[in-house]
Tab-separated table of C-alpha atoms in Angstrom:
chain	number	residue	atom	x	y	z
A	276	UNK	CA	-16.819	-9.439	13.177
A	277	UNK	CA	-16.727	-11.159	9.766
A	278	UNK	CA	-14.565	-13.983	8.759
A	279	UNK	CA	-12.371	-13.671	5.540
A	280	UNK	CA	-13.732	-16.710	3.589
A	281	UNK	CA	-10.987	-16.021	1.145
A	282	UNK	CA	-8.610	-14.187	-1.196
A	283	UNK	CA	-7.866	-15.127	-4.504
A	284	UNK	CA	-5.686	-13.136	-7.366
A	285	UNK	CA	-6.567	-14.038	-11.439
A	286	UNK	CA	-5.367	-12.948	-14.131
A	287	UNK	CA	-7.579	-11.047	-16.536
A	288	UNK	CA	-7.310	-10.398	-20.492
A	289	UNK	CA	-10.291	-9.831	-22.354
A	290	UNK	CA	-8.908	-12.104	-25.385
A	291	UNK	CA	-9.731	-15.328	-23.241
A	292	UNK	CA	-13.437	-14.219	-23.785
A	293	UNK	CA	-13.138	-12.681	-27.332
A	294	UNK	CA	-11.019	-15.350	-28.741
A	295	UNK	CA	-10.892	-18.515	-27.238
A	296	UNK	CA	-10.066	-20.586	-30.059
A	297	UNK	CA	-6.890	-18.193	-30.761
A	298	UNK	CA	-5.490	-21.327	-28.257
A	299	UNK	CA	-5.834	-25.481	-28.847
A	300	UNK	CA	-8.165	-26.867	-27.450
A	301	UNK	CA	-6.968	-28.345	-24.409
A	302	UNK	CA	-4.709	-25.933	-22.786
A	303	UNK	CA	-7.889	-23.314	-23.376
A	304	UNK	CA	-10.078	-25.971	-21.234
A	305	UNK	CA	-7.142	-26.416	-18.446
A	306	UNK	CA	-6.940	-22.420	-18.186
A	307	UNK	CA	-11.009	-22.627	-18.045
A	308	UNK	CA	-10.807	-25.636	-15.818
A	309	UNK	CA	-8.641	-23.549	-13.459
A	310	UNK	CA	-11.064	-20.767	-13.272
A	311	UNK	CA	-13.657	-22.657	-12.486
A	312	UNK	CA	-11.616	-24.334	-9.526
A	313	UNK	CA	-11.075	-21.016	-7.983
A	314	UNK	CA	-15.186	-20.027	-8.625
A	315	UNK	CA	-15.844	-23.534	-6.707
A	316	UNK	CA	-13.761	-23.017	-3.931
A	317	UNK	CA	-14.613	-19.657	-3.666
A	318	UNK	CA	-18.303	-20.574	-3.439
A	319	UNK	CA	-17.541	-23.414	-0.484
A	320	UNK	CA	-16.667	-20.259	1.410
A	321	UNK	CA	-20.580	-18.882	1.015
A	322	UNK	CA	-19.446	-15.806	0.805
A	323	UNK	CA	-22.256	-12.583	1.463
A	324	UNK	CA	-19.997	-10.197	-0.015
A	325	UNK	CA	-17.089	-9.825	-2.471
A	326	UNK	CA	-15.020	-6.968	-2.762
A	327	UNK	CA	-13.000	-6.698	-6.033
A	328	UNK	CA	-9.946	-5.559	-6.249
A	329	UNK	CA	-8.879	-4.212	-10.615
A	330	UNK	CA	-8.157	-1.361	-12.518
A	331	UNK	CA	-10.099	1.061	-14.540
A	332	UNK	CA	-9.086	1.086	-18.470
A	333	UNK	CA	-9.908	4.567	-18.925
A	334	UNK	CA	-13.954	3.816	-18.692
A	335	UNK	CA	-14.259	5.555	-15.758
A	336	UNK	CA	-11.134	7.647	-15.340
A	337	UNK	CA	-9.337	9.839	-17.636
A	338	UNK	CA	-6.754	12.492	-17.632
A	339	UNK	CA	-8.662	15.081	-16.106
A	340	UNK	CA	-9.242	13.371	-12.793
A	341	UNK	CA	-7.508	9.773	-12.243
A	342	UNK	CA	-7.440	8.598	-8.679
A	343	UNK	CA	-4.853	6.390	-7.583
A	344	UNK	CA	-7.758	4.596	-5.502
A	345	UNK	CA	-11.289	4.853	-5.747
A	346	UNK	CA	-13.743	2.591	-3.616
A	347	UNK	CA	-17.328	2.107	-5.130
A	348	UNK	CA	-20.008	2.768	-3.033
A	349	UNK	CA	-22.798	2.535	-5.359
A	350	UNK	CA	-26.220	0.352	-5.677
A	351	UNK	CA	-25.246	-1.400	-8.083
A	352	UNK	CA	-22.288	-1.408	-11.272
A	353	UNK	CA	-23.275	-2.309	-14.821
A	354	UNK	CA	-20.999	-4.469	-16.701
A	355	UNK	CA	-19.474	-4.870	-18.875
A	356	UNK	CA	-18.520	-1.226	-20.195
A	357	UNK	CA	-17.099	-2.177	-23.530
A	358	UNK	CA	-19.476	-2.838	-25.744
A	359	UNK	CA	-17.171	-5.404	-27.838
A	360	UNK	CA	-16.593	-7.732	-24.776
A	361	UNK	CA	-17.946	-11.035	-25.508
A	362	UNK	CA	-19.826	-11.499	-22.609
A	363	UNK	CA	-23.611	-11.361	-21.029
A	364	UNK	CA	-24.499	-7.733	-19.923
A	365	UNK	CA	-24.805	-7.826	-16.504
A	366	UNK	CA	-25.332	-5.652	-13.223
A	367	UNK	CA	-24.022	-6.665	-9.862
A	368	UNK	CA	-25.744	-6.031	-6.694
A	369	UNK	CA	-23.567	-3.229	-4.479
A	370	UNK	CA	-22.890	-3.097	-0.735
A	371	UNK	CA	-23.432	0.081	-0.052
A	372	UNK	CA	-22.949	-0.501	3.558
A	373	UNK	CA	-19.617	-2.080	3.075
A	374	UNK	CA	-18.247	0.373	0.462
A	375	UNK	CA	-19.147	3.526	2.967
A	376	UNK	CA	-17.824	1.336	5.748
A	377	UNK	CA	-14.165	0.866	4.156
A	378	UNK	CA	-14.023	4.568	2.537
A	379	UNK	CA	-14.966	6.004	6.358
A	380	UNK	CA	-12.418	3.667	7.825
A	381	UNK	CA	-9.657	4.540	4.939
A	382	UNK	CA	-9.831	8.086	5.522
A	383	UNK	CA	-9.461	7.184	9.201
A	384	UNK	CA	-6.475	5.386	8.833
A	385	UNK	CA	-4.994	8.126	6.856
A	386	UNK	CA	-5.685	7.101	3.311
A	387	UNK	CA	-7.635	8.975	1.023
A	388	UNK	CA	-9.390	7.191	-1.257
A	389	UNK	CA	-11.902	8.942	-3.870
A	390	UNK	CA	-15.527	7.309	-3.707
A	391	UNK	CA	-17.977	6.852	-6.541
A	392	UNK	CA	-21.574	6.328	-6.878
A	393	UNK	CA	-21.930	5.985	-11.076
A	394	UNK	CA	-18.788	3.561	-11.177
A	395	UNK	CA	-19.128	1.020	-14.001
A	396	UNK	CA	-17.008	-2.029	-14.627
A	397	UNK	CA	-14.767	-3.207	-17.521
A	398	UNK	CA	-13.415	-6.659	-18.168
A	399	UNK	CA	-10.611	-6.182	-15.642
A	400	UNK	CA	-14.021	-6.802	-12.733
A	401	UNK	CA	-15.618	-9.028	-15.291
A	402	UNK	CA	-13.611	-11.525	-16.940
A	403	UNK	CA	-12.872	-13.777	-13.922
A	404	UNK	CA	-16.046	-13.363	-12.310
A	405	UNK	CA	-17.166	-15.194	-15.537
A	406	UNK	CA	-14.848	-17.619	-16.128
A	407	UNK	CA	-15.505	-18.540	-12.598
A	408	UNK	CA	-18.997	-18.874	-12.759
A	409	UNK	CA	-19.603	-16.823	-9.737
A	410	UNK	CA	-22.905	-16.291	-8.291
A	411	UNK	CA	-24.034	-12.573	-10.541
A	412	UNK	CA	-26.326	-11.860	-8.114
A	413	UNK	CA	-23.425	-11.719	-5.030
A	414	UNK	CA	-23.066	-8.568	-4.011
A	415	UNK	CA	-19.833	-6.498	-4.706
A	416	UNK	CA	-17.609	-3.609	-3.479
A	417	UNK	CA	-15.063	-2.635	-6.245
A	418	UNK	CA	-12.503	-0.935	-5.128
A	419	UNK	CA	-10.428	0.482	-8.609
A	420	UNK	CA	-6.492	1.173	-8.541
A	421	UNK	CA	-4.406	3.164	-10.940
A	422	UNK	CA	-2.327	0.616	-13.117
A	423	UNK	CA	-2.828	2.829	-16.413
A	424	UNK	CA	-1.341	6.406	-16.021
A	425	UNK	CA	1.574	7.607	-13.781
A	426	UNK	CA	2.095	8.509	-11.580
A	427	UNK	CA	0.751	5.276	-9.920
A	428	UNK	CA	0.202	4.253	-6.572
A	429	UNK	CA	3.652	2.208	-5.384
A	430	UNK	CA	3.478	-1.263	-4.575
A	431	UNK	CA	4.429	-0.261	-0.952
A	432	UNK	CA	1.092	1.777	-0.278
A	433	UNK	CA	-0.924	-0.522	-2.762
A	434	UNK	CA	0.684	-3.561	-0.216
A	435	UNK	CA	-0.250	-1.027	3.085
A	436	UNK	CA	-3.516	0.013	2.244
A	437	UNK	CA	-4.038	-4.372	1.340
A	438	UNK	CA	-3.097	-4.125	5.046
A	439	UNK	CA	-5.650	-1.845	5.644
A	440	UNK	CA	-7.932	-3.297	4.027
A	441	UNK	CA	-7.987	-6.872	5.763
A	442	UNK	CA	-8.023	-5.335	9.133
A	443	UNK	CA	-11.013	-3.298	8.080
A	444	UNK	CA	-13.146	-5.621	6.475
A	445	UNK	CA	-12.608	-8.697	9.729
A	446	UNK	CA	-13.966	-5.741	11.969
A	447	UNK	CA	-16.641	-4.989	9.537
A	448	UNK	CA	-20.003	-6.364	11.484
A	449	UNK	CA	-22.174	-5.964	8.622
A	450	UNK	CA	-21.816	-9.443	7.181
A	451	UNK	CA	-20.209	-12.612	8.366
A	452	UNK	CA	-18.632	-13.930	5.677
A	453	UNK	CA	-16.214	-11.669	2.957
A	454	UNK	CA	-14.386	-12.993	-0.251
A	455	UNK	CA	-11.438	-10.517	-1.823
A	456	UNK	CA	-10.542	-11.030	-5.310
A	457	UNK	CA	-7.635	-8.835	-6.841
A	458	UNK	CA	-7.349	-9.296	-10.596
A	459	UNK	CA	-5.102	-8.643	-13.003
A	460	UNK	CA	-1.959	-8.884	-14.627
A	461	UNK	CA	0.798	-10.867	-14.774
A	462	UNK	CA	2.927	-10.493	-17.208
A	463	UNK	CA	1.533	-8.483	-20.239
A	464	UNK	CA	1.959	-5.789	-23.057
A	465	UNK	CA	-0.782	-3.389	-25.028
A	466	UNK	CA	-0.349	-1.589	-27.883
A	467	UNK	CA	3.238	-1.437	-27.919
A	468	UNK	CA	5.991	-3.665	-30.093
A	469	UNK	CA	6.244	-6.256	-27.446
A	470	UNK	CA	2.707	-7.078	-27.562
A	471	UNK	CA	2.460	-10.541	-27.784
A	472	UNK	CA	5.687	-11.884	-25.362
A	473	UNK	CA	5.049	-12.617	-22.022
A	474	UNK	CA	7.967	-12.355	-19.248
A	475	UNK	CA	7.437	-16.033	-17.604
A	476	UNK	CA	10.866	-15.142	-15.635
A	477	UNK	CA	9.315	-12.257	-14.196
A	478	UNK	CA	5.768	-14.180	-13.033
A	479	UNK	CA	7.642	-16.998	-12.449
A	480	UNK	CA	9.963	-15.214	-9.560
A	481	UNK	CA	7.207	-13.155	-8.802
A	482	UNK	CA	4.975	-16.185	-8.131
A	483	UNK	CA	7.961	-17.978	-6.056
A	484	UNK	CA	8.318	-14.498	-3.903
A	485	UNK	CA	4.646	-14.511	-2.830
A	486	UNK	CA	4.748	-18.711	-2.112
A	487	UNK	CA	7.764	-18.075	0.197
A	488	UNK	CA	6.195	-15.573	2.309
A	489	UNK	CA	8.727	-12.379	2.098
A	490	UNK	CA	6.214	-9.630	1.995
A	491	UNK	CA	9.351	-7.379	1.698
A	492	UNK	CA	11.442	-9.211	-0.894
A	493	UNK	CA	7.962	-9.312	-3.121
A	494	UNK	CA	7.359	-5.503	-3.006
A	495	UNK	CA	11.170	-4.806	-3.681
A	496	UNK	CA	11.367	-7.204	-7.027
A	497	UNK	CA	7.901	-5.980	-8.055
A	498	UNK	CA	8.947	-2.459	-7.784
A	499	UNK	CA	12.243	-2.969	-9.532
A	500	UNK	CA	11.623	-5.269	-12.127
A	501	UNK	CA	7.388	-4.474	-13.139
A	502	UNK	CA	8.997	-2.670	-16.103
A	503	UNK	CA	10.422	-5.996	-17.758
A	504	UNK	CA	7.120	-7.160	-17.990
A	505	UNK	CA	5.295	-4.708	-19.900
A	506	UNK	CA	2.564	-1.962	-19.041
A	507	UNK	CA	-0.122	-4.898	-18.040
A	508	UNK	CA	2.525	-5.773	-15.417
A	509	UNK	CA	1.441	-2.707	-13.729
A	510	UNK	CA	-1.636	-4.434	-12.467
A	511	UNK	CA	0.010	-6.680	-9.729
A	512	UNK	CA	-0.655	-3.459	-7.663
A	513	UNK	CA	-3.598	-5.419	-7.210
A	514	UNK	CA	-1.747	-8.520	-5.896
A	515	UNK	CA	0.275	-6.345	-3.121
A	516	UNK	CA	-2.992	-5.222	-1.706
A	517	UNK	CA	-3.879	-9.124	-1.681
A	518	UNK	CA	-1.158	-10.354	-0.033
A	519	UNK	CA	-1.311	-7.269	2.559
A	520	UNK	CA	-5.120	-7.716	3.586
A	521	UNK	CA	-3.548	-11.772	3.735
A	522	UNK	CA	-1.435	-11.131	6.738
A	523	UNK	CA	0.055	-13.885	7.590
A	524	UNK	CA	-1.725	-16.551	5.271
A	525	UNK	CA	0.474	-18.052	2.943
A	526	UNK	CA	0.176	-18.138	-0.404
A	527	UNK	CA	-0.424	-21.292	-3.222
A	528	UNK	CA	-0.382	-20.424	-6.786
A	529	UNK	CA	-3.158	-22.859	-7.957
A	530	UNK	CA	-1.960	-22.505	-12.185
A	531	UNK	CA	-0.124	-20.497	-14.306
A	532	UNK	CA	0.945	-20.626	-17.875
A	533	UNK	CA	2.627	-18.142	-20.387
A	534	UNK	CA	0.420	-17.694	-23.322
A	535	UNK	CA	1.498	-15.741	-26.019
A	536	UNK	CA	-1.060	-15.753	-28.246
A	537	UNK	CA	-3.372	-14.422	-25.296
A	538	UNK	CA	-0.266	-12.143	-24.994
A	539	UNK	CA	-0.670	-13.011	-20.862
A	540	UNK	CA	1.155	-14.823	-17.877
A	541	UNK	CA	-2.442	-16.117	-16.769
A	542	UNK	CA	-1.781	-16.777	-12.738
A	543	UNK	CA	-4.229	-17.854	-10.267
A	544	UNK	CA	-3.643	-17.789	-6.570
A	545	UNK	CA	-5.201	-18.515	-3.421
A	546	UNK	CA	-4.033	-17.056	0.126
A	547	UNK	CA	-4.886	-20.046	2.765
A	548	UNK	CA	-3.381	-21.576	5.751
A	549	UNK	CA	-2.460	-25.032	4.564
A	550	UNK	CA	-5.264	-27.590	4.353
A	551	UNK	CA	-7.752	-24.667	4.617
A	552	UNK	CA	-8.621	-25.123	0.747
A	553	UNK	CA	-12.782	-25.324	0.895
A	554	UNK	CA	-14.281	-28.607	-1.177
């Protein structure tokens, strides 16, 4: 049975790689000092596996066949896609094993995920791996969400098959250790007029939601209110899976900040009992 070493959520915009200095100085180092908190205590865990949790910007998926989940279950996943992304080619080790694992256990559970063997990753997968300084030669299971073209997954089943998901991977006997990292979000606009402003009342109840613990009263605002924060909002799908593979861990936002001029409410999160931190 493996143990959960830990679940994290991070914000990702490629801007933070592509133009760092579009920020001073010093809140750019706190928001990179933050990352690399999360990459440290993700690493006290010693993780053997991480399964990512983003989206797909339309690199894989397009309007002639766009699943609302898709679970990779390939060798390995080049990254990054984009070939204006700021950042060190790379390609991440898969878990096979793992990925056919969860897509034979979805199915079971009546979900029905689509699988892929060619999957590649954009900055949504790459950006906080980065930032982090994670280990490039971890292995990883992607598993991709619709956040781009509706009809989307709701936050209900995006929350339920979270669920899923953490029962699944503590039965998984593979490996003994697992990390989860959903990415994406908060608060964000692209290519529209209100590119640029970031909703901080938005992230800021969302945030407070998760911290108390109401499972319920998080997946009812996010569903009502996602559309006040832009299209990028959409990606907290990502964060209901979180805090349903979480259970009953509570949550700890470890920063966020509204930055406009990284057009982003940059969160970071952590789901932990209390004290449980690693380092």
């Amino acid at each position: 049975m493996a143990e959960v070493t830990g679940i994290y959520t991070a914000s990702h915009t490629p801007v933070m790689l592509n133009f760092p200095d579009r920020i001073p100085p010093g809140l750019r180092g706190e928001i990179f000092g933050a990352y690399e908190a999360m990459g440290r205590d993700f690493e006290a865990g010693r993780p053997d596996v991480l399964v990512v949790l983003s989206n797909d910007h339309l690199h894989n998926f397009f309007l002639n066949n766009f699943p609302a989940l898709c679970i990779g279950v390939a060798e390995s996943y080049e990254s990054p896609i984009e070939h204006w992304l700021k950042a060190k080619r790379r390609t991440f080790a898969g878990d096979q094993a793992l990925g056919a694992f969860l897509l034979q256990e979805a199915l079971a559970a009546e979900f029905d995920p689509a699988f892929s063997m060619e999957m590649v990753l954009d900055h949504g997968s790459l950006t906080p791996l980065e930032l982090a300084g994670l280990d490039p030669d971890l292995p990883i299971v992607p598993i991709l969400f619709n956040c781009v073209q509706p009809p989307m997954p709701t936050m209900r089943r995006c929350h339920r098959f979270g669920r899923f998901l953490g029962q699944a991977l503590r039965r998984y006997q593979g490996v003994e250790r697992i990390a989860i990292l959903a990415t994406g979000g908060i608060s964000h606009d692209i290519a529209t007029p209100r590119m640029g402003m970031v909703n901080r009342d938005f992230d800021e109840t969302l945030l407070a939601l998760m911290e108390a613990g109401d499972h319920e009263r998080t997946i009812d605002y996010a569903t009502a209110n996602v559309h006040t924060a832009g299209n990028g909002a959409e990606e907290i799908r990502m964060w209901m899976a979180a805090m349903g593979a979480a259970g009953d861990l509570p949550f700890r936002r470890t920063y966020y900040r509204a930055v406009n001029d990284w057009y982003t409410g940059i969160g970071i999160g952590r789901f932990a009992r209390h004290g449980d931190a690693h380092g």
